[in-house]
PDB file of C-alpha atoms in Angstrom:
ATOM      1  CA  UNK A   1      -2.689 -12.461  -9.940  1.00  0.00           C
ATOM      2  CA  UNK A   2      -0.836 -11.274  -6.911  1.00  0.00           C
ATOM      3  CA  UNK A   3       1.451  -8.269  -7.412  1.00  0.00           C
ATOM      4  CA  UNK A   4       3.674  -7.673  -4.399  1.00  0.00           C
ATOM      5  CA  UNK A   5       5.386  -4.284  -4.520  1.00  0.00           C
ATOM      6  CA  UNK A   6       7.467  -2.128  -2.165  1.00  0.00           C
ATOM      7  CA  UNK A   7       7.198   1.625  -1.706  1.00  0.00           C
ATOM      8  CA  UNK A   8      10.172   2.547   0.461  1.00  0.00           C
ATOM      9  CA  UNK A   9       9.630   6.015   1.960  1.00  0.00           C
ATOM     10  CA  UNK A  10      12.798   5.949   4.064  1.00  0.00           C
ATOM     11  CA  UNK A  11      14.573   8.713   2.149  1.00  0.00           C
ATOM     12  CA  UNK A  12      11.718  10.364   0.286  1.00  0.00           C
ATOM     13  CA  UNK A  13       8.429  12.094   1.058  1.00  0.00           C
ATOM     14  CA  UNK A  14       5.106  10.289   0.953  1.00  0.00           C
ATOM     15  CA  UNK A  15       3.710  10.826  -2.576  1.00  0.00           C
ATOM     16  CA  UNK A  16       0.204  11.475  -1.230  1.00  0.00           C
ATOM     17  CA  UNK A  17      -0.922   8.128   0.118  1.00  0.00           C
ATOM     18  CA  UNK A  18      -3.006   7.720   3.291  1.00  0.00           C
ATOM     19  CA  UNK A  19      -1.195   6.873   6.531  1.00  0.00           C
ATOM     20  CA  UNK A  20      -3.254   3.702   7.048  1.00  0.00           C
ATOM     21  CA  UNK A  21      -2.271   0.588   5.108  1.00  0.00           C
ATOM     22  CA  UNK A  22      -4.994  -1.158   3.111  1.00  0.00           C
ATOM     23  CA  UNK A  23      -5.623  -4.127   0.857  1.00  0.00           C
ATOM     24  CA  UNK A  24      -7.940  -3.946  -2.126  1.00  0.00           C
ATOM     25  CA  UNK A  25      -9.741  -6.920  -3.631  1.00  0.00           C
ATOM     26  CA  UNK A  26     -11.466  -6.940  -7.032  1.00  0.00           C
ATOM     27  CA  UNK A  27     -11.198  -3.132  -7.297  1.00  0.00           C
ATOM     28  CA  UNK A  28     -14.177  -2.799  -4.953  1.00  0.00           C
ATOM     29  CA  UNK A  29     -13.534  -4.325  -1.530  1.00  0.00           C
ATOM     30  CA  UNK A  30     -11.169  -2.475   0.808  1.00  0.00           C
ATOM     31  CA  UNK A  31      -9.728  -3.896   4.016  1.00  0.00           C
ATOM     32  CA  UNK A  32      -8.034  -1.444   6.383  1.00  0.00           C
ATOM     33  CA  UNK A  33      -5.002  -2.758   8.265  1.00  0.00           C
ATOM     34  CA  UNK A  34      -4.552  -1.759  11.914  1.00  0.00           C
ATOM     35  CA  UNK A  35      -1.138  -1.718  13.623  1.00  0.00           C
ATOM     36  CA  UNK A  36       0.418  -0.813  16.959  1.00  0.00           C
ATOM     37  CA  UNK A  37       3.120   1.888  16.943  1.00  0.00           C
ATOM     38  CA  UNK A  38       5.759  -0.895  16.978  1.00  0.00           C
ATOM     39  CA  UNK A  39       4.380  -2.299  13.703  1.00  0.00           C
ATOM     40  CA  UNK A  40       2.555  -5.292  15.168  1.00  0.00           C
ATOM     41  CA  UNK A  41      -0.686  -5.911  13.320  1.00  0.00           C
ATOM     42  CA  UNK A  42      -3.693  -5.694  15.638  1.00  0.00           C
ATOM     43  CA  UNK A  43      -6.481  -6.415  13.192  1.00  0.00           C
ATOM     44  CA  UNK A  44      -8.280  -5.678   9.974  1.00  0.00           C
ATOM     45  CA  UNK A  45     -11.600  -4.084   9.176  1.00  0.00           C
ATOM     46  CA  UNK A  46     -13.773  -4.082   6.080  1.00  0.00           C
ATOM     47  CA  UNK A  47     -14.241  -0.535   4.779  1.00  0.00           C
ATOM     48  CA  UNK A  48     -17.898   0.117   3.948  1.00  0.00           C
ATOM     49  CA  UNK A  49     -17.569   3.496   2.176  1.00  0.00           C
ATOM     50  CA  UNK A  50     -16.869   4.552  -1.416  1.00  0.00           C
ATOM     51  CA  UNK A  51     -13.843   2.619  -2.740  1.00  0.00           C
ATOM     52  CA  UNK A  52     -12.922   5.262  -5.369  1.00  0.00           C
ATOM     53  CA  UNK A  53     -10.315   7.098  -3.221  1.00  0.00           C
ATOM     54  CA  UNK A  54      -8.659   3.735  -2.561  1.00  0.00           C
ATOM     55  CA  UNK A  55      -8.587   2.921  -6.277  1.00  0.00           C
ATOM     56  CA  UNK A  56      -6.802   6.255  -6.857  1.00  0.00           C
ATOM     57  CA  UNK A  57      -4.352   5.589  -4.019  1.00  0.00           C
ATOM     58  CA  UNK A  58      -3.725   2.093  -5.376  1.00  0.00           C
ATOM     59  CA  UNK A  59      -2.850   3.510  -8.828  1.00  0.00           C
ATOM     60  CA  UNK A  60      -0.487   6.010  -7.202  1.00  0.00           C
ATOM     61  CA  UNK A  61       1.128   3.335  -5.015  1.00  0.00           C
ATOM     62  CA  UNK A  62       1.718   1.060  -8.009  1.00  0.00           C
ATOM     63  CA  UNK A  63       3.208   3.907 -10.057  1.00  0.00           C
ATOM     64  CA  UNK A  64       5.588   4.905  -7.238  1.00  0.00           C
ATOM     65  CA  UNK A  65       6.644   1.410  -6.121  1.00  0.00           C
ATOM     66  CA  UNK A  66       8.852  -1.397  -7.412  1.00  0.00           C
ATOM     67  CA  UNK A  67       8.153  -5.130  -7.666  1.00  0.00           C
ATOM     68  CA  UNK A  68       9.253  -7.027  -4.552  1.00  0.00           C
ATOM     69  CA  UNK A  69      11.899  -9.097  -6.384  1.00  0.00           C
ATOM     70  CA  UNK A  70      13.396  -5.946  -7.883  1.00  0.00           C
ATOM     71  CA  UNK A  71      13.473  -4.344  -4.432  1.00  0.00           C
ATOM     72  CA  UNK A  72      15.230  -7.264  -2.732  1.00  0.00           C
ATOM     73  CA  UNK A  73      17.756  -7.534  -5.578  1.00  0.00           C
ATOM     74  CA  UNK A  74      18.975  -4.032  -4.722  1.00  0.00           C
ATOM     75  CA  UNK A  75      17.510  -2.173  -7.696  1.00  0.00           C
ATOM     76  CA  UNK A  76      15.809   1.015  -6.532  1.00  0.00           C
ATOM     77  CA  UNK A  77      13.989   3.820  -8.248  1.00  0.00           C
ATOM     78  CA  UNK A  78      15.804   7.152  -8.081  1.00  0.00           C
TER      79      UNK A  78
END
């Protein structure tokens, strides 16, 4: 199922995630997201390398983030 989460780094340091956004499908396919400096998405590209670093980053992102509905309700992690 889809698990939409938010990792708000506005008032905290990056916990060690890469600067480039990515999507992961089936724990093995990685799609890199490309953006302009203003945040406009310019495209996506299929990553052809080893997906293991992305699996690790995904675990970290999930551990450090909150579910979208929790985020929009105003509940935040300390």
